[in-house]
Structure formats: C-alpha cells, structure tokens
C-alpha cells in the first residue's frame, strides 16, 4: 500500500481521496467516461494489495491448511490463521476460537439459525427480526420457523426508516429465542441503535445476532463493547474478495452448538462407529476452506487498519452529508428513508422515471448505481415503492463523484421527456 | 453506447402515454406477470372472439421499456388470430435475444422499436415480460408469470 499523507479539508474530515489510486478497477473508462462507482453496498472494489496478496498466495504458498508438515502447508496455514488473528483483533473479539470463517454473511446467519436456534426452539417460540432486514436475515429464520413451528416476529420501521427501540422491546418476550437485526441497513443506510437493542434483549436473556455486512466497511466495530452474541460479516463488502466472510460467536455458545456441516477439518477422530469433533473454531469449518480468499481478507483488514476506521467513518460521514445536500437539489428527487443515523447509503426515486431506467441512463455516463429492491422487498413495501435507486459510498468516493451523479440525474429526466 | 438507440421516440411516447392501459372488464383471459428483480408487475387482459384476439389491455407498473413494450404489444394483438400471436411472440423474442442478425425486423412494424434492447441484456426481461404474460393468459396458466 502506498503511504498517504493526511490532508486537512475545510470540513475537518481527513481527505482520503488519494486512496482511490489504490483501486485498479476505479481507473477505467466506462462508456467513454471515467468510472464513478457508487455501488459499494453491493460489493466494494478491491485495492491492489488485496489482489496481489491473493495472486502471491497462489504463486508461492498454495497448499492445504492444517494438514501437511511440508513448507508450503506451513505457510498456507500461517497465512490463513494469521488472518483469523487479525480479524479477531479488528472486531475486538476476546478469543480467536470465536472467529469462524464462512462463505459470507448469509452463510454465517444460516449457521446460527441451524446450529444455535433450531435445536433449542419449540413450536410457539419466537424469532424477532426488524422490518429493515436484508433477505439473508429473513429467509434463514423463516426456514427455522417452517422446520420447528416457531413464529417470526417483525419490529416494524417508522416512516423515516428507523427501527424504534420501543418496536423491538415491545416484541421481546419470554418466548423470544433470538433477536436478529442488521447493524446497518443495506437498503436505506439506517444505523440501528444496536447497543440499546442488545441491552433490552439482555434483560430478557435473549441472545442477539447482528448482521454486520454493511457496518464494517464504514465504522469501527467492537463486538465485546457491543456485547452481542453473534456478529455476521462478509469480506467482499470491506475491500476483500467474494466468497469469504466470518461469524463471531460467543465462545460459550459456540461450544454448545452442534456442527453445521460435516466433513474434513471439523473432526478430531473419525471411525464408522463414532466421530469426535474438532475444537473451536474448526468444528464449524468443514472441508477445505477458501484459503486464498481468507488470505486476501486478512490483507484487506490490514489495509483498513492502516487508514484507521475512525478516519474512514469521519470522512464518509462528511461525504454522505454532502451527498444528501447535493442530491436534494435535483428536481423531482425524493429520498426514500431519512433515518436519524445513517451510514454509506442514499436511497431515492426520481419523479416519472423508474429506477431501472435511471440505472441504465446514468450507466451511459459511466456511473454505477444499484437499482431495484436491494434484496429487501419488505422495506420497499413499507415505503410503497417497487424499487429505488441507491448510491452507496466507500472510502474511495469523493465530492466530484456526487456532483457527477447529480448532474447525470438532472439529464436523465430529459431522456424520457 | 447510445441511449437514443434504447429509448427511441416510439418507446418514450408509449411510456409517457401507454395505449390500452386499464382493466378490460369483459376480458375472457387474464394473467399476471412479475419481474422480481426490478419489482415490475403487470396484468394482461384479453377479449377473445373465437380463435382471434379482439382486444388486449394491460395495467401495472414498470420501467419505460416494460410499459412501452406492453403498450406496443396490445396494439399489435388487437384482431390477431391466436396462432399468429404465438408466432409473433417467437419473432419478438428472437429480436430481443438472438445474437445473430435477426430477420428483417422492419416486418415487425412498430415493435421493431424494441430492437435496441438486445444490447442491454439486463433489460431484455423488461421487454419480454408482457409477452410471456400473454402466453400464460392464452394457456390459462393460473400462477403468475415470473421472469426469475
């Protein structure tokens, strides 16, 4: 990674725009225009150091982990386990045994649904989620409900796109077996009051899972300070590769849970009569893992640590405020959701233009935004829109990106006029 | 990439003022279509006269491509024998999806305005949803058509 000299901007947020040069994919023309990538909530671009780390791993160290005594296997294991240590520190987990590598956030949530909740839930018991959730924090719970006769309860969001704390506390009961909520909403950018929600759940001895996919790229996260029981995350949203993520789980809970999948690496001894499972976290990592992906993930965390999550959060917050101001000036633009506390995402519609057309029209100017329901159809229903356009930010975006989006939106109205 | 090739004047016009938009109370056949990717949803209504479509209508919400495609389609279907309707569907589908230089699309009349969609693979479903829905109506399919 190159060394970045911090500059001081007039709004006091550190200027991180020099970081853009670290991302090779951003230095291209799309449809004859410099690419403006505003779809990082779908997946972030990757810095050269992450791409190089993956390539280097395959060029030099490729071997299976936890098996061989030979040099390459030792190196691969060291790199893989080094990434676990780094992630543990990055999110403030007390022990490396509490970090389980998964395919991503969805996989991590399904693991908790099937291995933690399903065995201990009975007909009539309840699973509590919020109305803001991504489909990946809805459907795994619906599956458990179908399998067990439990009921899914939903804390509804208000007209600003916030989930009021009272909406959660009102539905917490002695029957609630888990509270599963997003830390940050992918559709609206709402930052949930998770500390208060967790405290309320704690009062009733209800375990809490946070879907952190959209939080980690934007703000410091400390699972110990949050006091959550599970935290699910994806590498690809935080400048790492796709197909890798992790589950943080409180050790006492992970220890009691049965394995999620059976296979190699998750066992300590196998015979046809009996199998003993491996210790944590390996009990939950069946099969050869995505080693190169984990190595790349570790490098992405190192990259973020070097910049500092507090600096990233401050820079992005200023950029988000700027985006809200600039976009508010676009004729006919209506924000979908005005949450009190927001990170990374602006959702909107434009009078008379379907979001799908908008996405195609701004793409002609090299601007990438997401259009559709953002895998959060219940959120769309709440705001009575079939879809929205969504601009999502990351540390490599700048004010010029926002200005170009705004002027493309103004011109979009002319295309269909 | 030229947006004018996708959003041709005919399409812009039919999006702004869709023809045959609204419920046909006397419809002999109806079917619903849904594109879960973008939330487009439409209902197609057909009045039949023996083996001929007397009148076609639609309602729903969608992007400019899906609204214009449905509007253009209802105009073309009026008075068409059902068998020719199926052939027309095949030709439109070919125009929207085939990599080969398709048949002379000018024979498709106004529907040829949709040929620009082919360059936008993610938008093909927008244009074809109404046609799949008409086929479902003719086949008396009871479950809504989905593009996914």
mmCIF file of C-alpha atoms in Angstrom, chain A residues 31 352 354 356-364 371-373 377 385-387 415-417, chain B residues 1 3 6-7 12 15-16 34 36-40 61-65 120 122-123 126:
data_model
loop_
_atom_site.group_PDB
_atom_site.id
_atom_site.type_symbol
_atom_site.label_atom_id
_atom_site.label_comp_id
_atom_site.label_asym_id
_atom_site.label_seq_id
_atom_site.Cartn_x
_atom_site.Cartn_y
_atom_site.Cartn_z
ATOM 1 C CA UNK A 31 -18.912 4.115 -21.938
ATOM 2 C CA UNK A 352 -41.561 9.985 -13.587
ATOM 3 C CA UNK A 354 -38.466 4.123 -12.977
ATOM 4 C CA UNK A 356 -34.400 0.656 -13.654
ATOM 5 C CA UNK A 357 -34.365 3.247 -16.439
ATOM 6 C CA UNK A 358 -32.370 5.575 -14.221
ATOM 7 C CA UNK A 359 -29.704 2.908 -13.686
ATOM 8 C CA UNK A 360 -29.382 2.353 -17.426
ATOM 9 C CA UNK A 361 -29.300 6.075 -18.200
ATOM 10 C CA UNK A 362 -26.571 7.034 -15.708
ATOM 11 C CA UNK A 363 -24.571 3.953 -16.736
ATOM 12 C CA UNK A 364 -24.247 5.564 -20.165
ATOM 13 C CA UNK A 371 -31.486 -0.073 -8.810
ATOM 14 C CA UNK A 372 -34.113 -2.489 -7.612
ATOM 15 C CA UNK A 373 -35.320 -3.784 -4.271
ATOM 16 C CA UNK A 377 -38.536 -6.323 -0.580
ATOM 17 C CA UNK A 385 -42.285 1.746 -3.959
ATOM 18 C CA UNK A 386 -41.445 -1.227 -6.202
ATOM 19 C CA UNK A 387 -37.793 -0.257 -6.280
ATOM 20 C CA UNK A 415 -34.040 11.241 -21.939
ATOM 21 C CA UNK A 416 -37.587 10.177 -21.125
ATOM 22 C CA UNK A 417 -39.220 13.568 -21.518
ATOM 23 C CA UNK B 1 -23.402 3.126 -26.032
ATOM 24 C CA UNK B 3 -29.124 5.739 -25.154
ATOM 25 C CA UNK B 6 -32.675 2.108 -26.483
ATOM 26 C CA UNK B 7 -35.053 4.920 -25.643
ATOM 27 C CA UNK B 12 -40.608 7.312 -24.940
ATOM 28 C CA UNK B 15 -44.122 5.077 -21.890
ATOM 29 C CA UNK B 16 -45.500 8.574 -21.449
ATOM 30 C CA UNK B 34 -43.902 -10.217 -12.252
ATOM 31 C CA UNK B 36 -38.838 -9.809 -9.041
ATOM 32 C CA UNK B 37 -35.521 -8.194 -9.950
ATOM 33 C CA UNK B 38 -36.986 -4.756 -10.501
ATOM 34 C CA UNK B 39 -40.435 -5.058 -8.978
ATOM 35 C CA UNK B 40 -42.247 -4.719 -12.303
ATOM 36 C CA UNK B 61 -46.199 -0.594 -13.033
ATOM 37 C CA UNK B 62 -42.809 -0.867 -14.563
ATOM 38 C CA UNK B 63 -39.896 0.807 -16.245
ATOM 39 C CA UNK B 64 -40.163 2.628 -19.561
ATOM 40 C CA UNK B 65 -39.130 -0.459 -21.504
ATOM 41 C CA UNK B 120 -28.799 -4.364 -22.794
ATOM 42 C CA UNK B 122 -30.272 -6.910 -18.110
ATOM 43 C CA UNK B 123 -33.244 -5.168 -19.743
ATOM 44 C CA UNK B 126 -38.366 -5.866 -19.039
#
